[in-house]
Short mmCIF file of C-alpha atoms and ligand atoms in Angstrom, two decimals:
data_model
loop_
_atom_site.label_atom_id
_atom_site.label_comp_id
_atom_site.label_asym_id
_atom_site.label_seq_id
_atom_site.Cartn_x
_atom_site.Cartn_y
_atom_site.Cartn_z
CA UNK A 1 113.04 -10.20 -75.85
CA UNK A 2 110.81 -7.23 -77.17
CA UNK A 3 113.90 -4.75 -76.45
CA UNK A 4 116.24 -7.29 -78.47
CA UNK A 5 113.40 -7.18 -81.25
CA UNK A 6 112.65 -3.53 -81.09
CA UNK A 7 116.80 -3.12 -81.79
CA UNK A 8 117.13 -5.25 -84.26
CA UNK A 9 113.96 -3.89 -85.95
CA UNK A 10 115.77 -0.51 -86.53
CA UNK A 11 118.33 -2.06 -88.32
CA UNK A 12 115.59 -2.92 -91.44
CA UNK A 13 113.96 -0.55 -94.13
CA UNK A 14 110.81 -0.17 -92.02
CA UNK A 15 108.78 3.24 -91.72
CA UNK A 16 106.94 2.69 -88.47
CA UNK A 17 108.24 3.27 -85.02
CA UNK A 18 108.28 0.02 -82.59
CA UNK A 19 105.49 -0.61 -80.59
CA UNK A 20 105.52 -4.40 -79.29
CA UNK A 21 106.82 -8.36 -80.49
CA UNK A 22 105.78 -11.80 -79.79
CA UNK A 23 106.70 -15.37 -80.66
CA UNK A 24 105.21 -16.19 -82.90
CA UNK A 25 104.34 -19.92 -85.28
CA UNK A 26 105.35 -23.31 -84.41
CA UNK A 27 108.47 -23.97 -86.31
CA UNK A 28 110.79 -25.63 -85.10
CA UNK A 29 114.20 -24.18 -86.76
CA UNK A 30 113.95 -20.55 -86.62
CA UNK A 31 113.16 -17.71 -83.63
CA UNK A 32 110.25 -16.16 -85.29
CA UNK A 33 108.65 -13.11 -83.91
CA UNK A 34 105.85 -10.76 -84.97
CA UNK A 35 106.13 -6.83 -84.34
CA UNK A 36 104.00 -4.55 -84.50
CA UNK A 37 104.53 -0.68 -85.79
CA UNK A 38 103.39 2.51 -85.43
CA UNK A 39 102.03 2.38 -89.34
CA UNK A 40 99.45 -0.13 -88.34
CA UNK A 41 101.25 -2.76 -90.16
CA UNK A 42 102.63 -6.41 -88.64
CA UNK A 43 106.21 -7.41 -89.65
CA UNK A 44 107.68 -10.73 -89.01
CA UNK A 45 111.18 -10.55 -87.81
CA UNK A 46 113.18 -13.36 -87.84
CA UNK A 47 116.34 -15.01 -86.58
CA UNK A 48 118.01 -17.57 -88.65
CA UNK A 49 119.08 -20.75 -86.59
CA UNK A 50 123.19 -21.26 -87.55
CA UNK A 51 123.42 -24.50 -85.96
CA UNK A 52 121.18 -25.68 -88.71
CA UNK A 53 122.25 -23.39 -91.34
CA UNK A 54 125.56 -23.03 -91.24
CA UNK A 55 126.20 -20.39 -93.98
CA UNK A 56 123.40 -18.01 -93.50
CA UNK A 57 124.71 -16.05 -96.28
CA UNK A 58 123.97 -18.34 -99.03
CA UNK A 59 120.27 -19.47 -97.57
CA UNK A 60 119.68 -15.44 -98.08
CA UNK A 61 121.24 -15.37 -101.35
CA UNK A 62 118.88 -18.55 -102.46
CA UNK A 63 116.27 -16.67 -101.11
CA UNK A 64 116.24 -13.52 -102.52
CA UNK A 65 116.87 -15.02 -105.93
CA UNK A 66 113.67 -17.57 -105.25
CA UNK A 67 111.39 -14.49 -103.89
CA UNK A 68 112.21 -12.22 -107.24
CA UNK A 69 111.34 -14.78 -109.59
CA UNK A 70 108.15 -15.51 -107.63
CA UNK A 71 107.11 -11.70 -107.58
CA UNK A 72 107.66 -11.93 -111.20
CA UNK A 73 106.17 -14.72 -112.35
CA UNK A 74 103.19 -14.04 -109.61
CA UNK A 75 102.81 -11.11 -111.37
CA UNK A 76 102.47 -11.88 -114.78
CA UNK A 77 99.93 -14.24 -113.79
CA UNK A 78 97.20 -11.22 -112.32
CA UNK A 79 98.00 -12.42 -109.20
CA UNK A 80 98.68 -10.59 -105.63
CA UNK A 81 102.74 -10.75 -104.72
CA UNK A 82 102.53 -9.22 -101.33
CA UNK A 83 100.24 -12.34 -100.01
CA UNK A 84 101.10 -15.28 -101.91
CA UNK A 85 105.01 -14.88 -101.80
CA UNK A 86 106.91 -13.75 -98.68
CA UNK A 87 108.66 -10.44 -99.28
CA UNK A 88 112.22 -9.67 -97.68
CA UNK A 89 112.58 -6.01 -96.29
CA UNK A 90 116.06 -4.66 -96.63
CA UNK A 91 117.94 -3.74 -93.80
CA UNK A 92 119.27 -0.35 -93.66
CA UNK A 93 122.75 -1.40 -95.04
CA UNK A 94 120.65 -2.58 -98.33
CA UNK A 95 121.59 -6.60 -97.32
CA UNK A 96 118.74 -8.90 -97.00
CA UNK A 97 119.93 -9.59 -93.54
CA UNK A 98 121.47 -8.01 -90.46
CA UNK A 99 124.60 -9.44 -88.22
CA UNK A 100 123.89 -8.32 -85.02
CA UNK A 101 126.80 -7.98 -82.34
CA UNK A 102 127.28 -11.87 -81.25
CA UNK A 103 127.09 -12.75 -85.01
CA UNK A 104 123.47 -13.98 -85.31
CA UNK A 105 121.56 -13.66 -88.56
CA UNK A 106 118.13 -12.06 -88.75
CA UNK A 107 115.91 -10.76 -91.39
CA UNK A 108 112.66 -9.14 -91.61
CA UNK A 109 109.61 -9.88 -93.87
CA UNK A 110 106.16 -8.29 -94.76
CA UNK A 111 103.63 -9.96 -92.92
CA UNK A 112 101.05 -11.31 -93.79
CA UNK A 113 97.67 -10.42 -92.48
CA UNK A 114 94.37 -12.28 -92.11
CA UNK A 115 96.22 -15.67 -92.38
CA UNK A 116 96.83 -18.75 -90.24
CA UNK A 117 98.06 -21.91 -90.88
CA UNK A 118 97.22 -26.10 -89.70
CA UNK A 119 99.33 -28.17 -87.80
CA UNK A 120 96.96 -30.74 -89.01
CA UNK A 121 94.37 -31.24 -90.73
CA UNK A 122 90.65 -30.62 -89.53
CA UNK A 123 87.91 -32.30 -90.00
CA UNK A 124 85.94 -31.97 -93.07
CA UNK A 125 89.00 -29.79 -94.77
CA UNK A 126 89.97 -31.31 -98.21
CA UNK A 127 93.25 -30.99 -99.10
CA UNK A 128 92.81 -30.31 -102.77
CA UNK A 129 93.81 -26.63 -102.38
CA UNK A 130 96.79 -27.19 -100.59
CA UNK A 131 98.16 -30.36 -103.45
CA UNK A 132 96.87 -26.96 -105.90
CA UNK A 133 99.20 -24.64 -103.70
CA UNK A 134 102.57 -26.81 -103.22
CA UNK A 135 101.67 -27.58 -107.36
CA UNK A 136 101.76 -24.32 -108.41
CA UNK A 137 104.83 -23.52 -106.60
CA UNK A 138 106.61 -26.42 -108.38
CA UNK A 139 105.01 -24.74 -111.86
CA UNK A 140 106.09 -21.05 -110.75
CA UNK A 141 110.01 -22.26 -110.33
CA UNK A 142 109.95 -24.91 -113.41
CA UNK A 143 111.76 -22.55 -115.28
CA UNK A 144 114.13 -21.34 -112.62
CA UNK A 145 118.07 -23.23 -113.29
CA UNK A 146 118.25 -25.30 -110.13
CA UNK A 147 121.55 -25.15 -110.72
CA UNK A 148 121.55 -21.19 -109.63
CA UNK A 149 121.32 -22.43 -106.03
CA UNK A 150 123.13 -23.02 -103.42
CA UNK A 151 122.85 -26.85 -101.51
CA UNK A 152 122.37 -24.80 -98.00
CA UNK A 153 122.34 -28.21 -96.11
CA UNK A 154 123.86 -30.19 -97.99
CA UNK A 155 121.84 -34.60 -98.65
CA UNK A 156 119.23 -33.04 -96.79
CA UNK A 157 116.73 -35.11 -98.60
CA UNK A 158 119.68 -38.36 -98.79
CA UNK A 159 117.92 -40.73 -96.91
CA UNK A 160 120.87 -43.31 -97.38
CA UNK A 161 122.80 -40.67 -95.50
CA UNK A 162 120.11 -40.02 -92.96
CA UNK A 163 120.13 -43.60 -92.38
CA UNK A 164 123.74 -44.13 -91.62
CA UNK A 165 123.72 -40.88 -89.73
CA UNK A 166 120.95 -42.83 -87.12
CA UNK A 167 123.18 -45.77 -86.66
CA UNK A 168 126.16 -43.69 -85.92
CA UNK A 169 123.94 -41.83 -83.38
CA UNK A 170 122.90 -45.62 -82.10
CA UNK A 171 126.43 -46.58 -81.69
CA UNK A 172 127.81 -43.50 -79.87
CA UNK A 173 124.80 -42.98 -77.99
CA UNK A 174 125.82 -40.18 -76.51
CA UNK A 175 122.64 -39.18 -74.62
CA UNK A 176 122.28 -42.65 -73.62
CA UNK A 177 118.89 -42.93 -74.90
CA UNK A 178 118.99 -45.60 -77.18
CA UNK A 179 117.81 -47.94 -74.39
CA UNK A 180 114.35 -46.41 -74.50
CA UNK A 181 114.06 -46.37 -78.42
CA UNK A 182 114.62 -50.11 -79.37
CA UNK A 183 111.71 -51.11 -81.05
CA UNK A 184 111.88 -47.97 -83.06
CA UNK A 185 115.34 -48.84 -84.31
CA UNK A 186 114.13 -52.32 -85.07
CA UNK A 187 111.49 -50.78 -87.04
CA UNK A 188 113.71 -48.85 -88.75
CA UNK A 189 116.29 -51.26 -89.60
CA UNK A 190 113.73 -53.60 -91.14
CA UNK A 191 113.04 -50.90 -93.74
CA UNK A 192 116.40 -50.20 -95.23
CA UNK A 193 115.22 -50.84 -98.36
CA UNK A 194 113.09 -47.14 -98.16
CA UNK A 195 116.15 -45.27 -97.92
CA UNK A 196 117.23 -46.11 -101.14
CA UNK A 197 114.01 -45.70 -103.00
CA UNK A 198 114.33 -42.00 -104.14
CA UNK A 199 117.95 -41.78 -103.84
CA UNK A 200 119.53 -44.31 -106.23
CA UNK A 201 117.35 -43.39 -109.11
CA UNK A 202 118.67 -39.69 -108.35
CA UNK A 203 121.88 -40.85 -108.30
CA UNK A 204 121.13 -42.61 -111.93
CA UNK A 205 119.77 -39.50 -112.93
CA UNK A 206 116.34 -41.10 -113.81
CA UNK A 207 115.01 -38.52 -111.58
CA UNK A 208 115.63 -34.62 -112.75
CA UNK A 209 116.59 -32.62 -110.33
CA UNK A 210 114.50 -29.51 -110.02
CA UNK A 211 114.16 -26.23 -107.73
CA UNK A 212 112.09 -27.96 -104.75
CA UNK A 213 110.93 -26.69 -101.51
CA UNK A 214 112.07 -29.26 -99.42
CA UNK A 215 110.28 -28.85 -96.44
CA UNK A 216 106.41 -29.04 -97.51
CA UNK A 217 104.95 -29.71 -94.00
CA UNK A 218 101.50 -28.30 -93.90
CA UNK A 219 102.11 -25.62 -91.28
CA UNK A 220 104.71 -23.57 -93.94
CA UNK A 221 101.56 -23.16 -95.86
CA UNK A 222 99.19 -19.78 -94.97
CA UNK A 223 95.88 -19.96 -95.18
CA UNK A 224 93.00 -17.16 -95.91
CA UNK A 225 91.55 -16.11 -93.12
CA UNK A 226 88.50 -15.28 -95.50
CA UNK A 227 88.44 -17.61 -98.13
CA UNK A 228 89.99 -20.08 -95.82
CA UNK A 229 92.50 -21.24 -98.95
CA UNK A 230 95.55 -21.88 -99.21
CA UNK A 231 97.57 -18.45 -100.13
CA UNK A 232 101.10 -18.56 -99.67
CA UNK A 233 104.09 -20.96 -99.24
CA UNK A 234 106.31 -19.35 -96.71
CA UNK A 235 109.88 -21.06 -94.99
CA UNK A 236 111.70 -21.00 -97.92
CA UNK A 237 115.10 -22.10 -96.27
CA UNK A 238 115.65 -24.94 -97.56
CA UNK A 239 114.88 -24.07 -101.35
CA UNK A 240 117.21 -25.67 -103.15
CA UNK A 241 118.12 -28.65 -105.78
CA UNK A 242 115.66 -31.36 -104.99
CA UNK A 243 113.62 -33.80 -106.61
CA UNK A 244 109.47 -33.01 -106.84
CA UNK A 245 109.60 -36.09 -105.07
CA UNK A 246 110.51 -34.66 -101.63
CA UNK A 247 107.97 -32.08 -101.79
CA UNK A 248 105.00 -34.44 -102.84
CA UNK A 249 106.02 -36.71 -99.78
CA UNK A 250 106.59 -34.58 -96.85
CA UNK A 251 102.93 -32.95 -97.73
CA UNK A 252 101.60 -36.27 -97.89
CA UNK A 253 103.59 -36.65 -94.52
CA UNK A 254 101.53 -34.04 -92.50
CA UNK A 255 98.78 -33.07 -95.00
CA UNK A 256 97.31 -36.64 -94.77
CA UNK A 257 98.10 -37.47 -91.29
CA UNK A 258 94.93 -37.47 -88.65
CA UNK A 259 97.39 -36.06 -86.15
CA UNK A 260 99.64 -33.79 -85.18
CA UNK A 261 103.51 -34.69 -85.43
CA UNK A 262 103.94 -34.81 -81.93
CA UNK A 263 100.65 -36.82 -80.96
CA UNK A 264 101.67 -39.42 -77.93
CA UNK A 265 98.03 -41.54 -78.14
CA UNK A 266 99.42 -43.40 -81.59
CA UNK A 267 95.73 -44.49 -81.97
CA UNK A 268 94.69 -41.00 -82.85
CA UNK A 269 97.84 -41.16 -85.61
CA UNK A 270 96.45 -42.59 -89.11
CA UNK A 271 97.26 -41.95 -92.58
CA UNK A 272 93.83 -40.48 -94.37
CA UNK A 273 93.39 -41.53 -97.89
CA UNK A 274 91.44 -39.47 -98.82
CA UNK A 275 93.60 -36.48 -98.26
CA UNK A 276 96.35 -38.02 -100.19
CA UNK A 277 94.04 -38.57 -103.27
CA UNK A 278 92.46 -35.01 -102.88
CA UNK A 279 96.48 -33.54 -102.36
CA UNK A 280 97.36 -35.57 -105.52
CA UNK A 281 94.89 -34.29 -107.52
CA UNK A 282 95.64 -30.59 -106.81
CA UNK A 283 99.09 -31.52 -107.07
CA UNK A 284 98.92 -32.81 -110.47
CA UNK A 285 96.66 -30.52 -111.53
CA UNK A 286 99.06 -27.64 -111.19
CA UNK A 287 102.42 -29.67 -111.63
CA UNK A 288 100.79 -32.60 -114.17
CA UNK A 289 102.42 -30.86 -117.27
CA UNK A 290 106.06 -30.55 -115.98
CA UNK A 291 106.72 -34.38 -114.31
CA UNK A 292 107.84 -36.96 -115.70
CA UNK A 293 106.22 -40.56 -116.01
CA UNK A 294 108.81 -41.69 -113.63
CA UNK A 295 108.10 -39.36 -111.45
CA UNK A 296 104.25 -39.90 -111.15
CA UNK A 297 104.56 -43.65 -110.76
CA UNK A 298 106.89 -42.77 -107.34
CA UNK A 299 104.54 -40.04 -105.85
CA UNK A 300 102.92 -42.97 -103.77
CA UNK A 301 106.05 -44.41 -102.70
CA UNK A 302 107.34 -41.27 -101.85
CA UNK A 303 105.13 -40.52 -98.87
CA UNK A 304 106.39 -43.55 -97.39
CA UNK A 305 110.07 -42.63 -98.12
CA UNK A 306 109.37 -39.13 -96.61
CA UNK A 307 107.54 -40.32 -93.44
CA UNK A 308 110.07 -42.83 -92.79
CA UNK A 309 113.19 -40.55 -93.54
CA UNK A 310 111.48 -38.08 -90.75
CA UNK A 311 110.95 -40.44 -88.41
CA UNK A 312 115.06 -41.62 -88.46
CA UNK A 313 116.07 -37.63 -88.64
CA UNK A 314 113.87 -37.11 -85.59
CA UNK A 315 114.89 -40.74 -84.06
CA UNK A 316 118.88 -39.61 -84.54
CA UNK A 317 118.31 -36.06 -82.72
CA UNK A 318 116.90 -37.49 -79.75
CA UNK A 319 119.65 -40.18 -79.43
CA UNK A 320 122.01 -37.28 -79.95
CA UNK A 321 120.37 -35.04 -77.22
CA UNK A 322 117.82 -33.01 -79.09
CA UNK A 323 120.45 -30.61 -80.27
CA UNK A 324 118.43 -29.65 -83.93
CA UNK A 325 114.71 -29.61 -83.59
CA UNK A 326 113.35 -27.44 -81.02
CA UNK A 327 111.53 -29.33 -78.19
CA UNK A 328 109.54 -28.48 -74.94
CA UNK A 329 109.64 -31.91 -73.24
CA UNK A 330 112.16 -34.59 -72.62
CA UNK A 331 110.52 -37.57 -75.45
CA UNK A 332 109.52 -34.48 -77.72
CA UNK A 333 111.62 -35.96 -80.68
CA UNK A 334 110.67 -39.43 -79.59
CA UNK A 335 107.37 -39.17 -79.42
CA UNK A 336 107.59 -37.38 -82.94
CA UNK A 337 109.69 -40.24 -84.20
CA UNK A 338 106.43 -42.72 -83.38
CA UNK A 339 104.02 -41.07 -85.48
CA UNK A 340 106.27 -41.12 -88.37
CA UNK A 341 106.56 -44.36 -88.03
CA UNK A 342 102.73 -45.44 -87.33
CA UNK A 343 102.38 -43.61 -90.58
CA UNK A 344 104.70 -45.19 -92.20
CA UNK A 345 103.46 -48.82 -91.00
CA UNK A 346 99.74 -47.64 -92.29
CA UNK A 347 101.11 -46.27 -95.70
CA UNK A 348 103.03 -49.26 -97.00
CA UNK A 349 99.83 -51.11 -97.01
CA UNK A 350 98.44 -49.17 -99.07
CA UNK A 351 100.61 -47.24 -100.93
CA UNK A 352 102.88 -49.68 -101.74
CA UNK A 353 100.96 -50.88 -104.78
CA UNK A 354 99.21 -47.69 -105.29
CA UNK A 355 98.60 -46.68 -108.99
CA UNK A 356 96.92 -42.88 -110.29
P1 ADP B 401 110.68 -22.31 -89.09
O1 ADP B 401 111.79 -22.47 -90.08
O2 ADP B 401 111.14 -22.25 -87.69
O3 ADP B 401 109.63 -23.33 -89.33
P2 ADP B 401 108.98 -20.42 -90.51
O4 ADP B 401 109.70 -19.53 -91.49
O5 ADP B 401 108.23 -21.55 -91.06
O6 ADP B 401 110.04 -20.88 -89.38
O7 ADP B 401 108.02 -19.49 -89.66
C1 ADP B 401 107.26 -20.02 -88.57
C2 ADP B 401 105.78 -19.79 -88.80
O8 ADP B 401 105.51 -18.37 -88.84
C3 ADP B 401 105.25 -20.33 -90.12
O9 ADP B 401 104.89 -21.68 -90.00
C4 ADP B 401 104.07 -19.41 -90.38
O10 ADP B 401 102.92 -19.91 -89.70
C5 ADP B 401 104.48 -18.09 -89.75
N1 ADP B 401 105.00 -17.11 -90.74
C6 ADP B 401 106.26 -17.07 -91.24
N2 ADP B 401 106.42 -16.02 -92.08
C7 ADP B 401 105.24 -15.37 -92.12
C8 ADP B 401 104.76 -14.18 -92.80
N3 ADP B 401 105.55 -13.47 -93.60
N4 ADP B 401 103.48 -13.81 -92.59
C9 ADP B 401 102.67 -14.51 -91.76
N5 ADP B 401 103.06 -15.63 -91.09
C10 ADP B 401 104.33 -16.06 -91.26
C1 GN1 B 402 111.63 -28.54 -89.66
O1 GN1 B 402 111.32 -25.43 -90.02
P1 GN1 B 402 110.15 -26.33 -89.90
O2 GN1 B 402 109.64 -26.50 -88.52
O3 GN1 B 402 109.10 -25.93 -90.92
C2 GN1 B 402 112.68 -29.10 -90.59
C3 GN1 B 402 111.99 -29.98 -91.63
C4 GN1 B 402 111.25 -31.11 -90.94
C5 GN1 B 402 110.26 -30.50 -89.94
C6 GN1 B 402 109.58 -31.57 -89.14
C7 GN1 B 402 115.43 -26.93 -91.96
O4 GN1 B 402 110.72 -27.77 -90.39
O5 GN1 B 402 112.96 -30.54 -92.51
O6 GN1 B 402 110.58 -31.89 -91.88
O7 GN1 B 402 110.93 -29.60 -89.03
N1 GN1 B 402 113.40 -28.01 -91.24
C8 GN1 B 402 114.75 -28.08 -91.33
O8 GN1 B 402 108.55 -31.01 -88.41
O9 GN1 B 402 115.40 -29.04 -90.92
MG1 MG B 403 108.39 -23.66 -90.89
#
C-alpha cells in the first residue's frame, strides 16, 4: 500500500518528498490514507469508491465548486479556510483528481492537523457545537443555486425508493440471508408510513430544495484537538440537492445516539434527548433565519425518518451480500441495521409529538 500511495502522491501539486502512509478514519465509502512529507506537513490522500459513485467526475466537479464558495464565504467572515473547509490539492495535470492506470479515482487534500473526530458521543459532551457546526454549513451554502449541482447518486435521500429497493433485495435474496433478518423486516414493514414522510411533501414542493450535505453522521465532523470544538465538516461527496431535512436527521441519527452504529448489546443503544435538544438549538441558531415554518415543525420527525431510512439501506446491503458499506465481520450491516432500528423504536415515542 505505502508504494501505491507514495506513486500516486507524485501525481498531486505537493512540495515534499514521500516519507510514509497509513489508513486512516472510519468511513465506510472511501480508501482514505494519511501521508506524510518531507515538509513536515500531513496530506490526506484519497481514493474515491466507483461502485458507489459511479461518475467520479461530477462528485469532483460538485466539489470543487462547494469548496470555493466555502473558502470565500469562510473568508469574508474572519474566519480560518485551511481548517474549517477541506482544501483539494491539484494534481500535476491541474485536475482535481488523478486516473491512475486501472481507472481508479483519487484526490489529495490538505490535512488537517490537531483534529479528531467521534464515532459517538462521550459522556458529558453537549452537542450544541456540533447542531452550531452542521448550522452554519447550511447558512454558508444558502446562497449557493442548488441547482449548480450535480445529483451524484441519484434518490439518495428517497426513502420511498430505499424502501422498495429492501423488498426487492427480500425477494431475490440473493445472499440468502433474509432468513436471519425477519423480525427486522417486520419492523420495517410496519413503518411504511416513514418513508413517505419527507418525500411526498418534496415531491409537492412544500419542502425547498436546498444545497445539503447529505451525509451528516457525526464522524464527518473534525474536532479541535485544543478547543475540543467542532471545526470543520469534511466528506463532502454527497453534496448535492437535498432538503435541510436530511441533514438535521442523520445528525440526530448518530449525534444523539448512546452508541456506536455498529453496537451488538442493543441495551447500550438509546436515543439521548438531551443531545437532540442541545443539536437543535445550535442548529437553529445558525440555520433559524433561512428555514421555513414547515421545515421546523418536521425537524423532529425527521430523525425518525433518517434512522429508519438507514436502518433499511443497511438492512438491503446485507441481504444483497454487503457489496456497498465496508464491513469487517459477517452481521456487520446487520448488526448496524438493529441500532437503527432500536433508535428508531425509542424516537417515535417521543418525537412523534415533539414541538420546539
Ligand atoms: P468516507 O467517505 O469513507 O467516510 P471521509 O471523507 O469521511 O471518507 O474520510 C474518512 C475520515 O478521515 C473522516 O471521517 C475524517 O475523520 C478523516 N478525514 C478526512 N479528510 C480529512 C482531512 N482533510 N483532514 C483530517 N482528517 C480528515
Ligand atoms: C456512509 O462515507 P461515510 O462512512 O461517512 C454513507 C452514508 C451513511 C453512512 C452510515 C456515500 O457514510 O450515507 O449514512 O455510511 N455514505 C454514502 O454510516 O453512502
Ligand atoms: Mg465519512
Amino acid at each position: 500500500m505505502v508504494n501505491l500511495i507514495r506513486k500516486i502522491s507524485e501525481k498531486f501539486c505537493i512540495q515534499g518528498n514521500f516519507i510514509c502512509a497509513e489508513n486512516y478514519g472510519r468511513g465506510h465509502i472511501n480508501d482514505t490514507y494519511l501521508a506524510s512529507f518531507s515538509d513536515g506537513e500531513h496530506r490526506i490522500i484519497q481514493k474515491i469508491n466507483s461502485f458507489v459513485f459511479k461518475n467520479p467526475e461530477l462528485v469532483m466537479e460538485n466539489m470543487v465548486k462547494v469548496i470555493s464558495h466555502l473558502i470565500m464565504k469562510i473568508f469574508k467572515e474572519g474566519g480560518d479556510a485551511k481548517r474549517e473547509t477541506l482544501n483539494l490539492i491539484a494534481a500535476r495535470d491541474g485536475l482535481p483528481y488523478h486516473i491512475d492506470g486501472d481507472g481508479n479515482y483519487w484526490r489529495a487534500f490538505l490535512f488537517i492537523e490537531d483534529s479528531f473526530s467521534y464515532e459517538k458521543i462521550e459522556k458529558g459532551n453537549d452537542l450544541y457545537d456540533t447542531g452550531l457546526i452542521f448550522g452554519k454549513f447550511q447558512r454558508l451554502l444558502s446562497d449557493f443555486k442548488a441547482s449548480e449541482l450535480h445529483h451524484t447518486i441519484p434518490d439518495f435521500h428517497n426513502t420511498k425508493i430505499r424502501y422498495e429497493n429492501l423488498f426487492k433485495a427480500v425477494s431475490a435474496d440473493i445472499a440468502g440471508r433474509v432468513n436471519r433478518a425477519l423480525p427486522e423486516i417486520k419492523f420495517i414493514e410496519e413503518r411504511r408510513e416513514y418513508s413517505a414522510l419527507i418525500q411526498d411533501q418534496l415531491d409537492a414542493s412544500l419542502l425547498p430544495l436546498r444545497v445539503t450535505h447529505n451525509d451528516t453522521k457525526l464522524n464527518n465532523v473534525l474536532f479541535d484537538c485544543n478547543t475540543r470544538k467542532p471545526l470543520c465538516v469534511v466528506d463532502l461527496d454527497t453534496v448535492m440537492p437535498g432538503s435541510i431535512l436530511f441533514d438535521f436527521g442523520d445528525a440526530i441519527r448518530t449525534g444523539a445516539s448512546t452508541a456506536e452504529e455498529d453496537e451488538t448489546d442493543l441495551s447500550k443503544v438509546s436515543f439521548d434527548l438531551d443531545s437532540f435538544k442541545a443539536f437543535a438549538e445550535g442548529f437553529l441558531e445558525e440555520a433559524g433565519s433561512i428555514i421555513t415554518e414547515r421545515e421546523r415543525d418536521c425537524l423532529p420527525i425527521s430523525a425518525v425518518v433518517l434512522s429508519y431510512e438507514q436502518g433499511i439501506r443497511f438492512l438491503a446491503d446485507y441481504l444483497e451480500g454487503d457489496r456497498y458499506y465496508k464491513t469487517s465481520r459477517d452481521d456487520h450491516n446487520l448488526d448496524r441495521c438493529r441500532t437503527q432500528l432500536k433508535l428508531v423504536k425509542e424516537m417515535e415515542e417521543i418525537l412523534r409529538n415533539y414541538k420546539f
